[in-house]
Coordinates of C-alpha atoms in Angstrom, one line a residue:
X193 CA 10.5 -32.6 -11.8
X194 CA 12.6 -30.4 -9.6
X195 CA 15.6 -31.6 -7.7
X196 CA 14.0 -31.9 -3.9
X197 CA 17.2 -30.9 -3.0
X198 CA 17.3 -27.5 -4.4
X199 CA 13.3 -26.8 -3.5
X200 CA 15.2 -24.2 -0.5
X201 CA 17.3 -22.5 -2.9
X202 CA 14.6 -22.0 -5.9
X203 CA 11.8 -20.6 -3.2
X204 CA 14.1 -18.1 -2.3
X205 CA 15.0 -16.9 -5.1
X206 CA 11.8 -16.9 -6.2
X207 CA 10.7 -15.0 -3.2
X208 CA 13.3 -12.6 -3.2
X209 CA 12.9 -11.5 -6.8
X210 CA 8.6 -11.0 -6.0
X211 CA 9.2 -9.0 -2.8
X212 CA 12.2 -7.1 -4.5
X213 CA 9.8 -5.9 -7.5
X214 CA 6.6 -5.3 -5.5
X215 CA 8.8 -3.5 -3.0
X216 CA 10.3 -1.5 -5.9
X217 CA 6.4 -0.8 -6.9
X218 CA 5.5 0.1 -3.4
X219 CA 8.4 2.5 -3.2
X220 CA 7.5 4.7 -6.1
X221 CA 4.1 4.7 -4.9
X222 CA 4.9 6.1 -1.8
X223 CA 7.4 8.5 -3.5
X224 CA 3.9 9.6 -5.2
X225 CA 2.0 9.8 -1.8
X226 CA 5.1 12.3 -0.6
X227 CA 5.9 14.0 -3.5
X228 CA 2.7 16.5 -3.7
X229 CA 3.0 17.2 0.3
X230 CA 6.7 18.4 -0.3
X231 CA 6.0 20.7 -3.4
X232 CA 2.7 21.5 -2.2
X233 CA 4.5 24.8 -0.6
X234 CA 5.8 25.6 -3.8
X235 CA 2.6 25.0 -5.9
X236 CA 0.8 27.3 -3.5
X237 CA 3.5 29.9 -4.0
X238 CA 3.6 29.8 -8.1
X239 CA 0.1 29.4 -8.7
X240 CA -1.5 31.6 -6.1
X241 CA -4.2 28.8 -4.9
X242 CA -6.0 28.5 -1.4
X243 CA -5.8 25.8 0.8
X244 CA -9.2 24.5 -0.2
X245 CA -8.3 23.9 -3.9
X246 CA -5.0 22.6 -2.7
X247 CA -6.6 19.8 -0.7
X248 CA -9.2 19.4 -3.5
X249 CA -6.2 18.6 -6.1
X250 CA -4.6 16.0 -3.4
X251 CA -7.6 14.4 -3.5
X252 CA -7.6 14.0 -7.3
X253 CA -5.0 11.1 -7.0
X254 CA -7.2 9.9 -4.6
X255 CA -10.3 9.5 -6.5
X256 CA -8.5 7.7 -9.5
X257 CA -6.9 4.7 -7.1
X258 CA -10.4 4.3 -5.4
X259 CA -11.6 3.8 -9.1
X260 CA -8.8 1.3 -9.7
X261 CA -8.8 -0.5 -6.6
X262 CA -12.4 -1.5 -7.3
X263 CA -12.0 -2.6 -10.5
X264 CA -8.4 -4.5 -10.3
X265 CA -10.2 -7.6 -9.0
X266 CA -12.0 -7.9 -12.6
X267 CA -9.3 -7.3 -14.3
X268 CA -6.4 -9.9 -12.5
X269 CA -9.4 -12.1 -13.5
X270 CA -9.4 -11.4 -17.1
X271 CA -5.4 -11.1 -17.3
X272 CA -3.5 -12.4 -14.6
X273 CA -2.0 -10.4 -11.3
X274 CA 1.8 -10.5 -13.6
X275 CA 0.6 -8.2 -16.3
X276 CA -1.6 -5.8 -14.1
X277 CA 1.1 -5.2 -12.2
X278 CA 3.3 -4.8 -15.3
X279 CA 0.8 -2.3 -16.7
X280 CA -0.1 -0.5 -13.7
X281 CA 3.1 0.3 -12.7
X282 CA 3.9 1.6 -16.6
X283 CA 0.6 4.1 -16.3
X284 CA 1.2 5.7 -12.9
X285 CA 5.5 6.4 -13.8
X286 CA 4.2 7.9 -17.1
X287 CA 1.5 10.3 -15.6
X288 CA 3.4 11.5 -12.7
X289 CA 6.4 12.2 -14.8
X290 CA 4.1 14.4 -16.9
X291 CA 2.8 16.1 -14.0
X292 CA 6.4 18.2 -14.5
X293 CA 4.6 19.6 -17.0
X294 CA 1.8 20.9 -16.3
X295 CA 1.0 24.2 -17.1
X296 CA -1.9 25.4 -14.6
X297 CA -3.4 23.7 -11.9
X298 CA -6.1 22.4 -13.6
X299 CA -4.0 20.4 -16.3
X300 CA -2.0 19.2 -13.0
X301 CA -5.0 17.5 -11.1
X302 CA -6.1 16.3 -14.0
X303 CA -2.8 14.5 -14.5
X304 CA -2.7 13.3 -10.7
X305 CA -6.1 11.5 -11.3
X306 CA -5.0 9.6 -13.9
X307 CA -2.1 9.1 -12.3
X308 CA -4.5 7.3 -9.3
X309 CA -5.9 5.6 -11.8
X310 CA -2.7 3.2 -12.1
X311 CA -1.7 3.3 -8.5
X312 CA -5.2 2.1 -7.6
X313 CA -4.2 -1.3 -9.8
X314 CA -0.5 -1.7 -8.1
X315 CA -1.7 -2.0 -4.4
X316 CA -4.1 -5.0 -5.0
X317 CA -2.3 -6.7 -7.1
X318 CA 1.5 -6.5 -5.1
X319 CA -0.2 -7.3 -1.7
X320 CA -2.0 -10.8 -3.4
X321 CA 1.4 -11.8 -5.3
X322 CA 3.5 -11.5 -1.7
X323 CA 1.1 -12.9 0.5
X324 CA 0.5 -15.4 -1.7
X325 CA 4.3 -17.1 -1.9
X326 CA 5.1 -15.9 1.3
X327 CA 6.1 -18.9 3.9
X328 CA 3.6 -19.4 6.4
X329 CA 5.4 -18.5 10.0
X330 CA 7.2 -15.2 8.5
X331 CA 3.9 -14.5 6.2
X332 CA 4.0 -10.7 8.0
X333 CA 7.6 -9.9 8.3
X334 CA 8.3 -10.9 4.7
X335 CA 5.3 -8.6 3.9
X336 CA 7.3 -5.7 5.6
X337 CA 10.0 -6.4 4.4
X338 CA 8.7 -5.9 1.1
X339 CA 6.2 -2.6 2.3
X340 CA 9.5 -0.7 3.4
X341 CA 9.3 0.1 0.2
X342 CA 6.8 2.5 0.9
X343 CA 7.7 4.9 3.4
X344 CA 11.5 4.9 1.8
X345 CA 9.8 6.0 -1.0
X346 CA 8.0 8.9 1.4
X347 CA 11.7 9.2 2.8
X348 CA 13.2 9.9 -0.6
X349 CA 10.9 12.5 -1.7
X350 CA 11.1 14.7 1.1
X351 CA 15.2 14.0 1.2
X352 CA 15.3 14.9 -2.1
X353 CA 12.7 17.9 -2.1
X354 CA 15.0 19.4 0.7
X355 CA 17.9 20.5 -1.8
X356 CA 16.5 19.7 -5.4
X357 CA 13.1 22.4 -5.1
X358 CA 15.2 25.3 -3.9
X359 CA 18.0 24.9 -6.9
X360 CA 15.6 23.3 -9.5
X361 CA 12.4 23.9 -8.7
X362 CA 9.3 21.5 -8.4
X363 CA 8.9 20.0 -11.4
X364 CA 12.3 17.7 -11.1
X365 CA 10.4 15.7 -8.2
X366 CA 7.8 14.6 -10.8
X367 CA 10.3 13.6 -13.3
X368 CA 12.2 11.3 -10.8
X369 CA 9.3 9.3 -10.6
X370 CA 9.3 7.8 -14.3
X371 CA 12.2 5.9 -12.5
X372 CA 10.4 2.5 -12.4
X373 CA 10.0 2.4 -16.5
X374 CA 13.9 1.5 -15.9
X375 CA 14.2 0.3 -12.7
X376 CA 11.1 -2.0 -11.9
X377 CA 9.5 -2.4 -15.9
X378 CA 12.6 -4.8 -16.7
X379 CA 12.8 -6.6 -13.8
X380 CA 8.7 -7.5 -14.0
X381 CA 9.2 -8.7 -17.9
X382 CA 12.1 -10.7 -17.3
X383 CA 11.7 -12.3 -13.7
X384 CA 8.5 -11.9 -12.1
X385 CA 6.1 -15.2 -12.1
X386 CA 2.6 -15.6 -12.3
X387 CA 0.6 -16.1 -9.6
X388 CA -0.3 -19.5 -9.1
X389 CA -4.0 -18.6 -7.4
X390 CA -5.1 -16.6 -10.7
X391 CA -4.3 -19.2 -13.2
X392 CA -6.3 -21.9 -11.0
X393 CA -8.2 -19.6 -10.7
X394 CA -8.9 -19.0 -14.5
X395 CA -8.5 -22.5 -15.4
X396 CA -5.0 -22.6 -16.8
X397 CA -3.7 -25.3 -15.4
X398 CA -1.3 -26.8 -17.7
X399 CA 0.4 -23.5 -17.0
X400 CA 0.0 -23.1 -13.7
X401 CA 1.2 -27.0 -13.7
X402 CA 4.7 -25.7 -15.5
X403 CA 5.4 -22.6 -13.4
X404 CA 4.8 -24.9 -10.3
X405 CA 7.3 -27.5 -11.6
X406 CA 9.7 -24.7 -12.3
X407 CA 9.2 -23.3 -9.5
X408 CA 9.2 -26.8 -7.3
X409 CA 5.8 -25.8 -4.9
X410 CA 2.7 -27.3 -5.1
X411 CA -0.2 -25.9 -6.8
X412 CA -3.3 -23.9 -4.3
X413 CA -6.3 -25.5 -4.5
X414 CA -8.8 -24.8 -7.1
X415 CA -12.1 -22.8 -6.0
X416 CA -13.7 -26.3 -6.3
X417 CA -11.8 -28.0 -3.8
X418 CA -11.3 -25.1 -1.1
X419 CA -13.0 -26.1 1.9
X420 CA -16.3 -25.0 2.3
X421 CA -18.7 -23.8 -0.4
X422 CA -17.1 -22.4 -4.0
X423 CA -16.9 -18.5 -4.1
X424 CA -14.7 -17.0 -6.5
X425 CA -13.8 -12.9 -6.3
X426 CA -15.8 -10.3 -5.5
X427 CA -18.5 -12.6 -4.3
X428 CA -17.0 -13.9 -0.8
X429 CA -16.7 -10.3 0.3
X430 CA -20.3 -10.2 0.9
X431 CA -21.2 -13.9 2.2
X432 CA -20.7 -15.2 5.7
X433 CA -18.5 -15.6 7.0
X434 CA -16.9 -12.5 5.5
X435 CA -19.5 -10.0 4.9
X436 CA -19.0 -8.5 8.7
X437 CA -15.3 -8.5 8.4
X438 CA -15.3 -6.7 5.1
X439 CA -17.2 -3.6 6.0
X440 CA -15.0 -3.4 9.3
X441 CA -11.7 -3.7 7.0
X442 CA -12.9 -1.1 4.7
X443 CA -13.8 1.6 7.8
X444 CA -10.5 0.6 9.0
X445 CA -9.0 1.2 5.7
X446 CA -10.9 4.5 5.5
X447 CA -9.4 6.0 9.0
X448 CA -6.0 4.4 7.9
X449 CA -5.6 6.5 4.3
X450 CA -7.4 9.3 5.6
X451 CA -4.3 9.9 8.1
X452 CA -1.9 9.2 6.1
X453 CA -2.9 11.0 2.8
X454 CA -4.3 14.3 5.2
X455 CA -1.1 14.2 7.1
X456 CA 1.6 13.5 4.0
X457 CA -0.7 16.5 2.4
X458 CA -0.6 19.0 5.2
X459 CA 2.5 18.6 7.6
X460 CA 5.1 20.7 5.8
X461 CA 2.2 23.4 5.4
X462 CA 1.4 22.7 9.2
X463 CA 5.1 23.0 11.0
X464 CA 5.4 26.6 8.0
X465 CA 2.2 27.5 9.8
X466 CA 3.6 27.0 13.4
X467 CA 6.9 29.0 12.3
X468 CA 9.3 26.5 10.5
X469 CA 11.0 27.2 7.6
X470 CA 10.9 25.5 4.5
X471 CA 13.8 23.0 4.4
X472 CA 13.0 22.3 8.5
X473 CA 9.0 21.6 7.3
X474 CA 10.2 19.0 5.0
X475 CA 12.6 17.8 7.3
X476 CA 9.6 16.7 9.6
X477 CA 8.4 15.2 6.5
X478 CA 11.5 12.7 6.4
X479 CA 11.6 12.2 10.1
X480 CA 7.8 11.1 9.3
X481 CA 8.3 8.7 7.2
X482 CA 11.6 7.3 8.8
X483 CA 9.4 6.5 11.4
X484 CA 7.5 4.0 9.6
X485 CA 10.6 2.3 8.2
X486 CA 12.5 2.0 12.0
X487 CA 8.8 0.6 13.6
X488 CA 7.6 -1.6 10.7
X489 CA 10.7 -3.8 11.4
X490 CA 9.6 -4.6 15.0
X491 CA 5.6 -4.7 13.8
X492 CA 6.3 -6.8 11.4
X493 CA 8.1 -9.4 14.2
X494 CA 4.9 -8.4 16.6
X495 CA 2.2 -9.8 13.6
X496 CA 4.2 -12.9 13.8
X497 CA 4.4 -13.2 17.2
X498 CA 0.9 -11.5 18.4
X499 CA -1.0 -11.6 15.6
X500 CA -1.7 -8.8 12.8
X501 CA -5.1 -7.8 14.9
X502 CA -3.5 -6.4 18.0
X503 CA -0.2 -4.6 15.9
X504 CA -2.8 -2.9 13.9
X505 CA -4.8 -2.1 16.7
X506 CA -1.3 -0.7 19.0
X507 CA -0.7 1.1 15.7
X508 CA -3.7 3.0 15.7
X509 CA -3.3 3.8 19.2
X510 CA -0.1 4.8 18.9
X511 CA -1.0 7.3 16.1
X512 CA -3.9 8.7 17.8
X513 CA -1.6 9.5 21.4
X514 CA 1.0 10.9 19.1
X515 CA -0.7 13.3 16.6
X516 CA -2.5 14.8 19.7
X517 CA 0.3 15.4 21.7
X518 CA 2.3 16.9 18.6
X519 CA 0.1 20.0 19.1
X520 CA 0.9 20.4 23.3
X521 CA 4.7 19.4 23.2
X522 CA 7.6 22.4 23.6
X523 CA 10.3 20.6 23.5
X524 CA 12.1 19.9 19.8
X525 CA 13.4 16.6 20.8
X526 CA 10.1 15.1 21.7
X527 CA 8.4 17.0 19.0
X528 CA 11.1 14.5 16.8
X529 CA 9.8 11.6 18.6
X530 CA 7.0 11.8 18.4
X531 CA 6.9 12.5 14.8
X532 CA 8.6 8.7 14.0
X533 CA 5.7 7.5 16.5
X534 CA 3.2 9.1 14.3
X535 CA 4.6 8.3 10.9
X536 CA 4.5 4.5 12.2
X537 CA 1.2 4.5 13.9
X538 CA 0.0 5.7 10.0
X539 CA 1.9 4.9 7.2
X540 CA 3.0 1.7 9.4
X541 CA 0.2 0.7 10.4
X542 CA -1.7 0.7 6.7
X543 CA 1.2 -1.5 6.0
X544 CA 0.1 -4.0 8.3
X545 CA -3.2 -3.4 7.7
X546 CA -3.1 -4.5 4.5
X547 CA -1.1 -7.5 5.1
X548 CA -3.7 -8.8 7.7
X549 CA -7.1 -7.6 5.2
X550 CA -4.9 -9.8 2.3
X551 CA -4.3 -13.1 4.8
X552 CA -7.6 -13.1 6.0
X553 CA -9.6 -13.7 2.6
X554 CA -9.2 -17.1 1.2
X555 CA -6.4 -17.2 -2.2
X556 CA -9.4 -16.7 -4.8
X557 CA -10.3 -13.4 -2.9
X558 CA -7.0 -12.3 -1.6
X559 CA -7.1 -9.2 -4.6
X560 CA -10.8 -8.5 -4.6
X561 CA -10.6 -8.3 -0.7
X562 CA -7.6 -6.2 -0.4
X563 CA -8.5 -4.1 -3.8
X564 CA -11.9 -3.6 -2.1
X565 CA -10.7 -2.6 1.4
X566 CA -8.3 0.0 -0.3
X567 CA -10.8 1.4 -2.8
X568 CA -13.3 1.9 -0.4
X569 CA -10.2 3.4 2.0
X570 CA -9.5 6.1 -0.3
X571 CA -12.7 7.5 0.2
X572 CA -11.1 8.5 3.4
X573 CA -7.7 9.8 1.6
X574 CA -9.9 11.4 -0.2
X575 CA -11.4 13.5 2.7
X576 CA -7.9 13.4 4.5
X577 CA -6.0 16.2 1.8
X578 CA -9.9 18.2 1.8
X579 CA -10.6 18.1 5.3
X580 CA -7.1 19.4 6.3
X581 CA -8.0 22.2 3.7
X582 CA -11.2 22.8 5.0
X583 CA -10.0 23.6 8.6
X584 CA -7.2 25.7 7.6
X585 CA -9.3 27.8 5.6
X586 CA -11.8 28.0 8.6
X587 CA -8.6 29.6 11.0
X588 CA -8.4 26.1 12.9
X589 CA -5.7 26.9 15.5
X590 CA -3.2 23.6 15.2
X591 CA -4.5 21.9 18.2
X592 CA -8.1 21.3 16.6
X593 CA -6.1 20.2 13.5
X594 CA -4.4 17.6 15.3
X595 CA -7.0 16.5 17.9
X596 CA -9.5 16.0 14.4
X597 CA -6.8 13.4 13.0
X598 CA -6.1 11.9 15.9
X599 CA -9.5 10.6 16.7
X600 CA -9.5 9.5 13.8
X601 CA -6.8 7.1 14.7
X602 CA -8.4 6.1 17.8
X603 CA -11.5 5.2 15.8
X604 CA -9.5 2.5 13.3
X605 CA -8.2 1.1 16.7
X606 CA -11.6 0.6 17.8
X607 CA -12.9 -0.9 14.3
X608 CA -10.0 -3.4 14.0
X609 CA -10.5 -4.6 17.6
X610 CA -14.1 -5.5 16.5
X611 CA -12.9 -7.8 14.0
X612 CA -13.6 -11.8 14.6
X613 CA -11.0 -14.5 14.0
X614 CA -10.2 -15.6 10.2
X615 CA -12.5 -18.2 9.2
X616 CA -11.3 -21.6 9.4
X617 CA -11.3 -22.0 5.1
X618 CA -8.6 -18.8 5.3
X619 CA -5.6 -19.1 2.8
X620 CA -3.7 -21.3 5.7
X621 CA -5.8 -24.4 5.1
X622 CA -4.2 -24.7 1.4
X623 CA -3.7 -28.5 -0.4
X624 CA -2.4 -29.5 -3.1
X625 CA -4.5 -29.0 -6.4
X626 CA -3.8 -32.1 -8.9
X627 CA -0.6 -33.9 -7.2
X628 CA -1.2 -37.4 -5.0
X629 CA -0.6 -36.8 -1.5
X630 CA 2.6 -38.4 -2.4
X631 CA 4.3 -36.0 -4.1
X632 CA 7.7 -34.8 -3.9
X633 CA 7.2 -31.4 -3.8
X634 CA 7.2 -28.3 -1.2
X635 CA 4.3 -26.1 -0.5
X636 CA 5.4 -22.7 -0.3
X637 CA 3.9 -22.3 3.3

C-alpha cells in the first residue's frame, strides 16, 4: 500500500503527466484545425480551385472526426481510453504529414479525411482521461489548463505560416505536424496510466486494483454500484435523465464547431478580401487564436466559481457581439480586439464546452457522451468551411458573412441556457469500488 504520506506528491505527478500529454494531443490537433486556414491562400493560388471546393475539402477533415467521434465510445470499450489515445494520436500525425505530399487536390482531401478519422478518436478520449483524475474544486481550470493546448496549437500554425509559406512553401506546415510521433508517442508509452473508469468498467479489476495502489486513489465505482439504475455507454445518452440534455449538448456542439472550423477556414481569405495582405491576414489568424489562450485562463476560474453553464453561455455571447461588429468597426485597434474576443467566445468556449458536456455524464459515459456531442458537432464544422464557401461564391458583401456566424453564436447561447442541472448520480457522487470505508487511501476528487 502507498505511503499516505506521499498520496499529495503521486497525484500530482500523476496529474501533471495526463494533462501534459493530452494537452500535447490537443495542441497538434489544433495546429490541424489552423493549418489548412493558413495555406488555404496558397492552395487556392497553386491549384486554381474556387471557394466552393475549397470549403468542400475543409470539410473533408470534418467528416472523418464525426465518423471517429461516434465510434470512439466502442472502441475505449473494447481497448481501454490509454491505447486509443496512443493510436489516434499515431494516425492523425501520419496523415497530415502526408498531406505535404499531395499531388492534386483530390489526393489532398482524401488525405485530410483520414486524417479526421484519427482526430475524431483523440477528442473523446483526452477530455474522459482529464476529467476523470482531475480534483473536484479545480475540475475546470485543470481542464484549461490542459485545452491551452489547443489554440497554441492554432497560435503556432499561423506564427509559423507567416515566414515558413513565403520562403518554403505550403507543404512544410503539414510536415511539422508528424511532431507528436516524437514528442507526445513516447511520453504516452512510457508514462500515461490507464483510466481507472474503463477497466471497471470492462471488468479488470485486479488491474485496475494495481494501478490504483500505484497510483494511491481509490477505485470509481463499478456500473453496479453507481447510484441509480446500471447504464453503461452509449445507452445513458438516451434515458432520463440525460436524453434532453444530450440533444441540447450536441446542438450546442453543432453552433460551437461550426464557428470555429468556418471561421479558422475563412478569416485569412476574409481580411485578403477586405484589403489585407497576406502575412497581415495570417496575423489576424494568430491574434485569433491568442485570444482563446489569454480568456480561457479567466473562464476556466469563472466555471469554477460560476459554473461551466453560464461561462459557456457568456462565451457564446461574447462571440456572437464580436463577429458582428468585426464587420462595422474602422478602427484597427478595435478591429484587434475584438478579434481576441471572438477567438475566445469560439475556440474558448468549445473548450469549455466540452469540459462541462464531459462532467455532466456519469464516469461510465464520460467518452460516449463527449465523443457523441462532438461527432454530432462536426456536422456543424462540417457546414462551417462550406457555408463560408457558399456565400463567398454568391458575392456576400462581408457584413452578411459575419452577421450569418454570429447568429450562430447567439443561438449556442440560447441552447446552453436551456440545459437543466446535472443529475444528482453525475461523476461527483463517486465511492469507493472494493475498499472498506476504512481505507487509507485518497480519492482523486
Amino acid at each position: 500500500m502507498p505511503d499516505p504520506g506521499t498520496h499529495g506528491e503521486i497525484k500530482r505527478a500523476t496529474l501533471a503527466i495526463i494533462v501534459l500529454t493530452c494537452g500535447l494531443s490537443y495542441m497538434f490537433d489544433g495546429y490541424d484545425l489552423t493549418v489548412y486556414g493558413a495555406t488555404l491562400p496558397s492552395l487556392v493560388g497553386e491549384w486554381r480551385i474556387g471557394p466552393a471546393q475549397a470549403g468542400a475539402i475543409g470539410s473533408y477533415a470534418l467528416v472523418g472526426m464525426l465518423i471517429g467521434a461516434l465510434t470512439v465510445g466502442s472502441i475505449t470499450d473494447i481497448v481501454g481510453r490509454r491505447r486509443v489515445l496512443i493510436a489516434a494520436v499515431s494516425w492523425f500525425s501520419l496523415f497530415t504529414a502526408l498531406c505535404a505530399l499531395a499531388p492534386n487536390p483530390e489526393t489532398f482531401g482524401v488525405l485530410r479525411f483520414l486524417t479526421g478519422l484519427g482526430l475524431g478518436g483523440v477528442l473523446p478520449t483526452l477530455n474522459a482521461l482529464v476529467i476523470e483524475y482531475a480534483p473536484k474544486r479545480t475540475r475546470n481550470l485543470t481542464y484549461v489548463v490542459m485545452a491551452i493546448g489547443y489554440p497554441v496549437g492554432g497560435l503556432l500554425a499561423a506564427a509559423l505560416a507567416i515566414p515558413l509559406i513565403p520562403t518554403l512553401g505550403w507543404r512544410v506546415m503539414y510536415l511539422i505536424a508528424a511532431a507528436p510521433l516524437v514528442l507526445v508517442l513516447p511520453l504516452a508509452l512510457r508514462y500515461l496510466p490507464e483510466s481507472l473508469e474503463s477497466l471497471v468498467a470492462r471488468g479488470r479489476l485486479d488491474e485496475a486494483q494495481a494501478l490504483a495502489d500505484r497510483l494511491g486513489v481509490a477505485l470509481p465505482s463499478p456500473p453496479g454500484r453507481t447510484v441509480g439504475p446500471s447504464r453503461n455507454g452509449v445507452r445513458t445518452l438516451f434515458v432520463a435523465p440525460y436524453a434532453l440534455p444530450t440533444v441540447l449538448f450536441w446542438l450546442a456542439a453543432f453552433c460551437s464547431l461550426l464557428l470555429i472550423y468556418g471561421l479558422n477556414t475563412w478569416l485569412p481569405q476574409l481580411m485578403r478580401q477586405a484589403g489585407y495582405p497576406l502575412g497581415s491576414a495570417l496575423s489576424f489568424l494568430l491574434l485569433f487564436n491568442a485570444g482563446a489562450v489569454a480568456g480561457l485562463l479567466v473562464g476556466g476560474r469563472a466555471a469554477d466559481r460560476f459554473g461551466p453553464k453560464p461561462a459557456v453561455c457568456t462565451g457564446f455571447a461574447l462571440a456572437g457581439a464580436a463577429i458582428l461588429l468585426l464587420s462595422v468597426t474602422g478602427s484597427s485597434v478595435w478591429l484587434y480586439v475584438l478579434l481576441a474576443v471572438g477567438g475566445y467566445g469560439t475556440i474558448g468556449t468549445q473548450t469549455l464546452l466540452n469540459a462541462y458536456v464531459t462532467g455532466y455524464y456519469p464516469g461510465s459515459a464520460r467518452a460516449a457522451g463527449i465523443g457523441w456531442a462532438l461527432g454530432v458537432g462536426r456536422l456543424g464544422g462540417i457546414l462551417g468551411p462550406v457555408l463560408g464557401g457558399l456565400l463567398l461564391s454568391a458575392g456576400a458583401p462581408l457584413p452578411v458573412v459575419f452577421a450569418t456566424f454570429a447568429s450562430v453564436a447567439i443561438a449556442g447561447a440560447a441552447v446552453v441556457a436551456a440545459v437543466r442541472r446535472k443529475p444528482s448520480d453525475s461523476i461527483d457522487r463517486r465511492e469507493p469500488a472494493v475498499l472498506p470505508p476504512a481505507t487509507e487511501r485518497t480519492v482523486l476528487d
